[in-house]
PDB file of C-alpha atoms and ligand atoms in Angstrom:
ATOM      1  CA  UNK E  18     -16.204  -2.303 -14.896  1.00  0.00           C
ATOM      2  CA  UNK E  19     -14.141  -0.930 -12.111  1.00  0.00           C
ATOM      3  CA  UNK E  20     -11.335   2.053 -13.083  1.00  0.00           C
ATOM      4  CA  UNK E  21      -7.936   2.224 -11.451  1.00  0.00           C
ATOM      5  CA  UNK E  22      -6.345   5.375 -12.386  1.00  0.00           C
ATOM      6  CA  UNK E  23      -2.490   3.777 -11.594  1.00  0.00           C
ATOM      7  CA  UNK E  24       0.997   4.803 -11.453  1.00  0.00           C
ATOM      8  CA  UNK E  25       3.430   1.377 -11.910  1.00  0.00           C
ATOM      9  CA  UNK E  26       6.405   2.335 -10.511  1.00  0.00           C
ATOM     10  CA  UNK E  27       3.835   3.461  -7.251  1.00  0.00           C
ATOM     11  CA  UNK E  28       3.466   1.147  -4.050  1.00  0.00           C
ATOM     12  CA  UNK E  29       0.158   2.487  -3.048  1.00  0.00           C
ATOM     13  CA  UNK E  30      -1.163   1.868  -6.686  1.00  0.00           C
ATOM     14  CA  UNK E  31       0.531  -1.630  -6.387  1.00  0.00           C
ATOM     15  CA  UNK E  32      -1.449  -2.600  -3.319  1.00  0.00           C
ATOM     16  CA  UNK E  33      -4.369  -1.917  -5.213  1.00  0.00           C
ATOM     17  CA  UNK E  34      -3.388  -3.785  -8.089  1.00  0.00           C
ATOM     18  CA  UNK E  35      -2.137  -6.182  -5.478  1.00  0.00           C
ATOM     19  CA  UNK E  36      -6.024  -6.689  -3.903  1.00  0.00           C
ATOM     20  CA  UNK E  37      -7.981  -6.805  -6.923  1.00  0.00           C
ATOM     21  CA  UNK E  38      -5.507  -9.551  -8.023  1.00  0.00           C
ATOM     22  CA  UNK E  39      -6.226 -12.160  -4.636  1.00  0.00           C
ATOM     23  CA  UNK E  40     -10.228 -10.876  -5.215  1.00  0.00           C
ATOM     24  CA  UNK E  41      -9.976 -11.489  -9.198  1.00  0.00           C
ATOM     25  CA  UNK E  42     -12.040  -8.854  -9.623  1.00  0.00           C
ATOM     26  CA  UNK E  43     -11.557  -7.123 -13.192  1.00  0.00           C
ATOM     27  CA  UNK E  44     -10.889  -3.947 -13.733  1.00  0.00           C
ATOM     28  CA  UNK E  45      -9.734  -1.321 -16.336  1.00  0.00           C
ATOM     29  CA  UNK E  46      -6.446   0.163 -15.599  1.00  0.00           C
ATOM     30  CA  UNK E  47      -6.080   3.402 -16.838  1.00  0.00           C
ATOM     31  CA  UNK E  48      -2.087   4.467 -16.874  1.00  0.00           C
ATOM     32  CA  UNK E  49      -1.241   8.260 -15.575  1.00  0.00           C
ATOM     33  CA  UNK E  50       1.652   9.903 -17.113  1.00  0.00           C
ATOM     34  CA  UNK E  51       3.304  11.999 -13.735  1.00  0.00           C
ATOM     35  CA  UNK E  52       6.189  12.681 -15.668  1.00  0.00           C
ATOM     36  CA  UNK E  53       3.726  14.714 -18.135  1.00  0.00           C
ATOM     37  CA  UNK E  54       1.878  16.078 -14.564  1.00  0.00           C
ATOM     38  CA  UNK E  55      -1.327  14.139 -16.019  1.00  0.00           C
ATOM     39  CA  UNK E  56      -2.214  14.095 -11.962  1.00  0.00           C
ATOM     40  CA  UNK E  57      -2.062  17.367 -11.820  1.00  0.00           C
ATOM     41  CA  UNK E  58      -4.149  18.672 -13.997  1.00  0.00           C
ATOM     42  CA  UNK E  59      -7.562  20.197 -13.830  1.00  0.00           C
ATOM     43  CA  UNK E  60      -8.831  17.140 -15.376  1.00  0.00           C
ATOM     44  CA  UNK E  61      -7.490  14.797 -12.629  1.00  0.00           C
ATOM     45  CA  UNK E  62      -7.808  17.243  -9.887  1.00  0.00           C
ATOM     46  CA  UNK E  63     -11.412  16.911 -10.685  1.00  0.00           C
ATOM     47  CA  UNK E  64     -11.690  13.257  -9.231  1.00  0.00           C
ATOM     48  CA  UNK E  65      -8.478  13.429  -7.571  1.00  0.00           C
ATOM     49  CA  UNK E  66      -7.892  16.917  -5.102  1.00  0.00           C
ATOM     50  CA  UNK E  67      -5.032  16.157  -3.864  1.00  0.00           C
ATOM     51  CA  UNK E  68      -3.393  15.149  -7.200  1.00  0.00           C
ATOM     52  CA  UNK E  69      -2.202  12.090  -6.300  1.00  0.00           C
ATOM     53  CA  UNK E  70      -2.652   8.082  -7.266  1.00  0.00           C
ATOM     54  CA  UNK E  71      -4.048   5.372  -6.954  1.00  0.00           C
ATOM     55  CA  UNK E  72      -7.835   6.289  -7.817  1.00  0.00           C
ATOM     56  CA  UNK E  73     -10.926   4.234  -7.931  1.00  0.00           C
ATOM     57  CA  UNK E  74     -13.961   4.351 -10.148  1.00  0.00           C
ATOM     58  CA  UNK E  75     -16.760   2.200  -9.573  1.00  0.00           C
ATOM     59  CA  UNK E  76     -19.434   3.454 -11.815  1.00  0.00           C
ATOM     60  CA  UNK E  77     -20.426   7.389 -10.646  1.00  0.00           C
ATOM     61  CA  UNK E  78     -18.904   6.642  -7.160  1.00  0.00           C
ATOM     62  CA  UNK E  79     -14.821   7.929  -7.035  1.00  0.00           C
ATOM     63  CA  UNK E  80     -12.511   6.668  -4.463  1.00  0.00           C
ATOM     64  CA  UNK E  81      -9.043   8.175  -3.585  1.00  0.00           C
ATOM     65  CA  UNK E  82      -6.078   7.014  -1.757  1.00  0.00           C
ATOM     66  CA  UNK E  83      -5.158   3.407  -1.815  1.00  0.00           C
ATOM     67  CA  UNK E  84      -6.326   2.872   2.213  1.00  0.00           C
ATOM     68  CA  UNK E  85     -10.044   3.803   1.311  1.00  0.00           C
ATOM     69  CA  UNK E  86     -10.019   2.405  -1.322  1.00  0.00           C
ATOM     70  CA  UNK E  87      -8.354  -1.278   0.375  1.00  0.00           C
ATOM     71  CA  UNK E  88     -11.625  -0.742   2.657  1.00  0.00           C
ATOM     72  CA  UNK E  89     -14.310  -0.395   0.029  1.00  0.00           C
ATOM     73  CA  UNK E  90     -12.708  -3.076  -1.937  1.00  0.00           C
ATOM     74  CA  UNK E  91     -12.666  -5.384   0.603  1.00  0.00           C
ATOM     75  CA  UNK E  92     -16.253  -5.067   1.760  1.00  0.00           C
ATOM     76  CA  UNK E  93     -17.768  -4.820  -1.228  1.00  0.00           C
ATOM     77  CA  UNK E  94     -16.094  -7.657  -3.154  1.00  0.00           C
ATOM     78  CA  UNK E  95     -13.837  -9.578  -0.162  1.00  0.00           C
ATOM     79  CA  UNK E  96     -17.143 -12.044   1.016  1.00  0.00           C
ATOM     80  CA  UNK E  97     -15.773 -11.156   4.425  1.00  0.00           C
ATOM     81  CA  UNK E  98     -12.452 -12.602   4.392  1.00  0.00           C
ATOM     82  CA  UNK E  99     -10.079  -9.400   3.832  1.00  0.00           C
ATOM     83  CA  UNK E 100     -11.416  -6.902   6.398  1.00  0.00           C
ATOM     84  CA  UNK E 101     -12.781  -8.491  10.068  1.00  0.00           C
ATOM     85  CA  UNK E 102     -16.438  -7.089  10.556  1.00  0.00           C
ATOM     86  CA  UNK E 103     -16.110  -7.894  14.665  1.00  0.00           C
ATOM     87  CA  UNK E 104     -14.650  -4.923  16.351  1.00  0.00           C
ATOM     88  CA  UNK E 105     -11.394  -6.605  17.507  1.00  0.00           C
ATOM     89  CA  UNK E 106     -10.576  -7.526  14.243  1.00  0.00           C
ATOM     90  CA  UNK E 107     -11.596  -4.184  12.275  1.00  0.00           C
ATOM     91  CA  UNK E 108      -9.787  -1.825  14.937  1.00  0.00           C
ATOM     92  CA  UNK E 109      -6.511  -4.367  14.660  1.00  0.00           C
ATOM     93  CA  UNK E 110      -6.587  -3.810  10.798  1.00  0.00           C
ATOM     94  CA  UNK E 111      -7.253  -0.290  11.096  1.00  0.00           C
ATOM     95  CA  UNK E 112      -4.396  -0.138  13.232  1.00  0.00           C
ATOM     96  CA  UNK E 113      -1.957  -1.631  10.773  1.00  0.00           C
ATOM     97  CA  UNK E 114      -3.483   0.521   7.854  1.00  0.00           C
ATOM     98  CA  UNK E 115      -2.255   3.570  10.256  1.00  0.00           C
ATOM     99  CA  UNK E 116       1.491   1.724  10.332  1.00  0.00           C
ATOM    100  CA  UNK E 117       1.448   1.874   7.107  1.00  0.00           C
ATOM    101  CA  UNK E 118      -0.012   5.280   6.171  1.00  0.00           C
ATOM    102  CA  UNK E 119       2.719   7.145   8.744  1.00  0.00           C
ATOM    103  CA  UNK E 120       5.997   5.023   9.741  1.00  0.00           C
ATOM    104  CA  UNK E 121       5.806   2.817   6.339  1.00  0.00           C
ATOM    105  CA  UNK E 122       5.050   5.615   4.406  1.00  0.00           C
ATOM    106  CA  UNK E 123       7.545   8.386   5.474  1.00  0.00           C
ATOM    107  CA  UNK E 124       9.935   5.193   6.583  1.00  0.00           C
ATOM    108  CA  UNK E 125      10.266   2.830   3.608  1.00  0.00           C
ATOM    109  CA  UNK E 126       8.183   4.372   1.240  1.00  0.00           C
ATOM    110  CA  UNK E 127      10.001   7.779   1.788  1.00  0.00           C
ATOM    111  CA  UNK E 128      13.471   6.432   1.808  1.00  0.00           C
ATOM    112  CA  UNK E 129      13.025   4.924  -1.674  1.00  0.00           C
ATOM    113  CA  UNK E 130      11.506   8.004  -3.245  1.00  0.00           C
ATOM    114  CA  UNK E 131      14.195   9.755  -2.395  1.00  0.00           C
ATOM    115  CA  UNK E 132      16.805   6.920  -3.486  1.00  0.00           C
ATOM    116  CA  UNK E 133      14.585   6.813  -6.802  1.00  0.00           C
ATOM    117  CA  UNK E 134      15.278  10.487  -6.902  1.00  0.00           C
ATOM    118  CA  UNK E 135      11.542  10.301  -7.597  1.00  0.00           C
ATOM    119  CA  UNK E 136      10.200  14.453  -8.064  1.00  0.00           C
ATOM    120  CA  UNK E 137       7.530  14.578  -5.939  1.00  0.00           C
ATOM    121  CA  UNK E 138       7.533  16.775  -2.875  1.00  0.00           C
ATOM    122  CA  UNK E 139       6.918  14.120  -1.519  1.00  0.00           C
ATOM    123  CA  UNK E 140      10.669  12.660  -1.740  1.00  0.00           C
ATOM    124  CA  UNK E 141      11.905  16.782  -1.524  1.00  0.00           C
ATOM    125  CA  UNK E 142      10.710  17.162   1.551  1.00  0.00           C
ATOM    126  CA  UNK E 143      12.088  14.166   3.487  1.00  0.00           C
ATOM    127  CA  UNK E 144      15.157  13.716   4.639  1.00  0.00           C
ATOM    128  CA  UNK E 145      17.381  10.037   4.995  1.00  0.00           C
ATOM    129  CA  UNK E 146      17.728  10.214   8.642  1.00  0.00           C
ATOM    130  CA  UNK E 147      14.698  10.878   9.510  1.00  0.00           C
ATOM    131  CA  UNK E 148      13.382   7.775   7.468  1.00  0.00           C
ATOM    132  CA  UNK E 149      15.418   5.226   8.386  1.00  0.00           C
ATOM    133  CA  UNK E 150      14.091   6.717  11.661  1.00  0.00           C
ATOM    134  CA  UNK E 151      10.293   5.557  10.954  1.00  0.00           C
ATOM    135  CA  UNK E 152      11.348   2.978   9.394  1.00  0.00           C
ATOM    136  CA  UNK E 153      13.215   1.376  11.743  1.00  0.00           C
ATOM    137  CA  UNK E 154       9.984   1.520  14.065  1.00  0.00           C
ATOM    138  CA  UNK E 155       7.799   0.085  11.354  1.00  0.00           C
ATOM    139  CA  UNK E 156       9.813  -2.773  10.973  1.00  0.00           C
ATOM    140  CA  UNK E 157      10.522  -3.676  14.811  1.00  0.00           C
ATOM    141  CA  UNK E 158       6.348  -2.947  15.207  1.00  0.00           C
ATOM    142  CA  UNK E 159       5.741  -5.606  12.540  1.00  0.00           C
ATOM    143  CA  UNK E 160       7.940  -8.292  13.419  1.00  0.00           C
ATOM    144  CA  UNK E 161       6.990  -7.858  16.877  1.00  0.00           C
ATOM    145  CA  UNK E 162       3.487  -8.600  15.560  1.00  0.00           C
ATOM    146  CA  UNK E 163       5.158 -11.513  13.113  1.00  0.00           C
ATOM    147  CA  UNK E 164       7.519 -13.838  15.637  1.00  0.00           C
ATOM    148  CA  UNK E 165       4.705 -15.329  17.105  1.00  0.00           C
ATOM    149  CA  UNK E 166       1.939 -14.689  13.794  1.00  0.00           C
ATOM    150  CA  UNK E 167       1.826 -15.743  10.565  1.00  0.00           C
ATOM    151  CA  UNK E 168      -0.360 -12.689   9.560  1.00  0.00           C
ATOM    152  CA  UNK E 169      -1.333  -9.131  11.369  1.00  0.00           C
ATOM    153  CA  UNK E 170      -4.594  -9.639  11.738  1.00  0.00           C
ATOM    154  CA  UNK E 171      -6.352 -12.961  13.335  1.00  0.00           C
ATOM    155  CA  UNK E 172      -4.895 -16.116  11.737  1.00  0.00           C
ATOM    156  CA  UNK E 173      -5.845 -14.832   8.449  1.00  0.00           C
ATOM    157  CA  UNK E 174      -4.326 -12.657   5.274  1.00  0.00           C
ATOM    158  CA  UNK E 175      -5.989  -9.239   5.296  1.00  0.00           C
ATOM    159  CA  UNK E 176      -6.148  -5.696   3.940  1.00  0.00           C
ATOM    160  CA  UNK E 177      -3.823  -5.040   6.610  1.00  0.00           C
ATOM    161  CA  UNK E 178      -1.013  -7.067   5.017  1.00  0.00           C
ATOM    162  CA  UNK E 179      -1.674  -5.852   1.852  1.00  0.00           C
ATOM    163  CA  UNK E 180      -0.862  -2.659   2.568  1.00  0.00           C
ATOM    164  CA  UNK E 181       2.104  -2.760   4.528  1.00  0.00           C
ATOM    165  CA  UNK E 182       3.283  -5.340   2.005  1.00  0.00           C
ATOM    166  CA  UNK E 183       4.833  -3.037  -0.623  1.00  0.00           C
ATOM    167  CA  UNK E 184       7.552  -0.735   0.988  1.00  0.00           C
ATOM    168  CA  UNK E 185       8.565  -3.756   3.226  1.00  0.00           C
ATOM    169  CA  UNK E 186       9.402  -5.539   0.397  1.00  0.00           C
ATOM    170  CA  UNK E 187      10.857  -2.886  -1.589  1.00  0.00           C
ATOM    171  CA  UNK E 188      12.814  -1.945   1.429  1.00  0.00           C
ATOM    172  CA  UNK E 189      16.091  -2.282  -0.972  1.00  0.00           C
ATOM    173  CA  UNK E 190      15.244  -0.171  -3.176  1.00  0.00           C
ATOM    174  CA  UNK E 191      15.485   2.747  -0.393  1.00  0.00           C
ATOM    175  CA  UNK E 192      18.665   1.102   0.909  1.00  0.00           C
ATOM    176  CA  UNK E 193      16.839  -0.386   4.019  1.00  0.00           C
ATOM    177  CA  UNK E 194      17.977  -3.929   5.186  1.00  0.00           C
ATOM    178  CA  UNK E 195      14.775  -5.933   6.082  1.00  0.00           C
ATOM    179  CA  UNK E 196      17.808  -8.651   7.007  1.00  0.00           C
ATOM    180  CA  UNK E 197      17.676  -8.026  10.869  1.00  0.00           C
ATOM    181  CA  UNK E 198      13.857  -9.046  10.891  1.00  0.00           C
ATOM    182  CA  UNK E 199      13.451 -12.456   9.904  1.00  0.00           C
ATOM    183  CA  UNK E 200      10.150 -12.961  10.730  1.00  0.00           C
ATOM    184  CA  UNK E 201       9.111  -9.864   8.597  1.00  0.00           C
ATOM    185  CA  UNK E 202      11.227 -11.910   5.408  1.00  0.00           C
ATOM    186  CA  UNK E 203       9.111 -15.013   6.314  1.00  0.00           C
ATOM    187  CA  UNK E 204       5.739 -12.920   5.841  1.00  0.00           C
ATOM    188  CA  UNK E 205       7.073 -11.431   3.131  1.00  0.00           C
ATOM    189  CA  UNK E 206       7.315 -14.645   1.229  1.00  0.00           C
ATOM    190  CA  UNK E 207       4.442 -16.049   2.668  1.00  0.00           C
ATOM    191  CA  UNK E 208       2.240 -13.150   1.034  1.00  0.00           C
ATOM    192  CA  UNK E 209       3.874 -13.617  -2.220  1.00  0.00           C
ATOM    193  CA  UNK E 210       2.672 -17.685  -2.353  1.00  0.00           C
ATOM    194  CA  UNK E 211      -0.802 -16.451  -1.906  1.00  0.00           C
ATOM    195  CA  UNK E 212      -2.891 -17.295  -4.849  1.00  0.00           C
ATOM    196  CA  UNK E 213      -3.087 -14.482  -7.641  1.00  0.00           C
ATOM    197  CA  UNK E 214       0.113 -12.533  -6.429  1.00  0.00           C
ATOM    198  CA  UNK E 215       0.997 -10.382  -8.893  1.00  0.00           C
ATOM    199  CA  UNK E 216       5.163  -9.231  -9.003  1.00  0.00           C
ATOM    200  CA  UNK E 217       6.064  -6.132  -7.475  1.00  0.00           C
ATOM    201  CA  UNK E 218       6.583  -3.261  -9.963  1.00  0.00           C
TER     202      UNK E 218
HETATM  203  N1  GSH G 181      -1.856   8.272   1.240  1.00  0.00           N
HETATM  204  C1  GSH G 181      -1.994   8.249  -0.193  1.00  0.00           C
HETATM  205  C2  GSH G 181      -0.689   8.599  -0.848  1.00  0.00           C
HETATM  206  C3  GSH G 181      -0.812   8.691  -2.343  1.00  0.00           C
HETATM  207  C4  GSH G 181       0.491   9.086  -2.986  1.00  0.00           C
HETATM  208  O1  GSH G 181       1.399   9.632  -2.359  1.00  0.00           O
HETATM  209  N2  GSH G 181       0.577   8.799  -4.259  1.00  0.00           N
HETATM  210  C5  GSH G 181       1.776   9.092  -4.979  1.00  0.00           C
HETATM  211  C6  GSH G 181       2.225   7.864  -5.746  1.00  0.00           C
HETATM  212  S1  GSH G 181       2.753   6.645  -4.574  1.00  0.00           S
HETATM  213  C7  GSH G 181       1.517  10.208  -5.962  1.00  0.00           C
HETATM  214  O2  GSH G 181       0.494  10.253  -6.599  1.00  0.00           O
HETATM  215  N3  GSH G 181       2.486  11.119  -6.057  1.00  0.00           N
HETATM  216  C8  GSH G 181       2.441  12.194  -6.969  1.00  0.00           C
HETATM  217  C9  GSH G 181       2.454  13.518  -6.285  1.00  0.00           C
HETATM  218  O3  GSH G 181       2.182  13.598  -5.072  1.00  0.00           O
HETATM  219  O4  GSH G 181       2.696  14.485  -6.992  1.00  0.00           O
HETATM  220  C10 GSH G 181      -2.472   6.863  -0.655  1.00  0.00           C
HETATM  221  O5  GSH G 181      -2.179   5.891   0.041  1.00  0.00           O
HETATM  222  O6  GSH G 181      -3.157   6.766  -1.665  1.00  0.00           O
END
């Protein structure tokens, strides 16, 4: 059976969580104590070198950070409706992975570590300005994809939305207003009437 080393409280382990949920595919979730620096031990550096979550075990084969592991999920259990295999559509979900990975990220995903008071470098290092900054280009970039779509990719739900899903919606919780971007609300909800949507953490 599958392995997700997971963090709750963590967006990028809830996208995972979030994935394996719309392929009900089972899995084994094993629970890392952070507070304890359980990621940062030997132990977990071992299958994990940078020391950070979500990570995948499928059998002998390891998988870390919740973007590769979005891919392999996809492909290997998705019966090709989560990740386009024509070029168009791959490179337009790659492209929204890449949102999500840099202005998401160190926008939304930043701005609520920090709120969190989270202690990860990861929050110490940012700075509030300079979030809102990314964030604020996230947001415009996806509801300029989203006033005239009902999904990033195609005319389908896709690896793409599922990973720009979390910090959007948790945008509160890093005192961002999602409130000027309707259309990015609307996608929002329509995500969360997908079958097997599991609640954000
Ligand atoms: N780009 C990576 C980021 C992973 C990441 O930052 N994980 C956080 C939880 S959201 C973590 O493990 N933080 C602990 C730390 O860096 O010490 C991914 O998407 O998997």
């Amino acid at each position: 059976m599958l392995k997700l080393f997971d963090l709750h409280r963590s967006g990028n382990c809830y996208k995972v969580r979030l994935l394996l949920a719309f392929l009900g595919v089972a899995y084994e979730k094993i629970p890392i104590d952070a507070n304890a620096g359980e990621h940062k031990t030997a132990a977990f550096l071992n299958i994990s070198p940078r020391g950070q979550l979500p990570v995948l075990q499928d059998e002998a084969r390891v998988i870390w950070d919740s973007m590769a592991i979005l891919v392999y999920l996809a492909v290997r259990h998705g019966r090709g409706q989560w990740l386009p295999a024509d070029p168009n559509g791959m490179a337009a979900t790659m492209q929204w992975l890449a949102l999500d990975q840099n202005e998401v990220r160190y926008g939304l995903g930043r701005a609520r570590a920090i709120t969190l008071g989270n202690p990860t470098r990861f929050a110490q290092l940012g700075n509030l300005e300079e979030c809102r900054e990314f964030a604020h280009t996230a947001l415009e970039v996806l509801a300029g994809r989203l006033q005239t779509n009902e999904w990033l990719v195609d005319d389908a739900p896709t690896i793409a939305d599922v990973a720009c899903y979390p910090y959007v919606a948790m945008a509160s919780e890093g005192n961002i207003s999602t409130a000027p971007f309707p259309a990015v609300r609307r996608w929002l909800a329509r995500i969360e009437t997908l079958p097997g949507y599991v609640p954000l953490p």
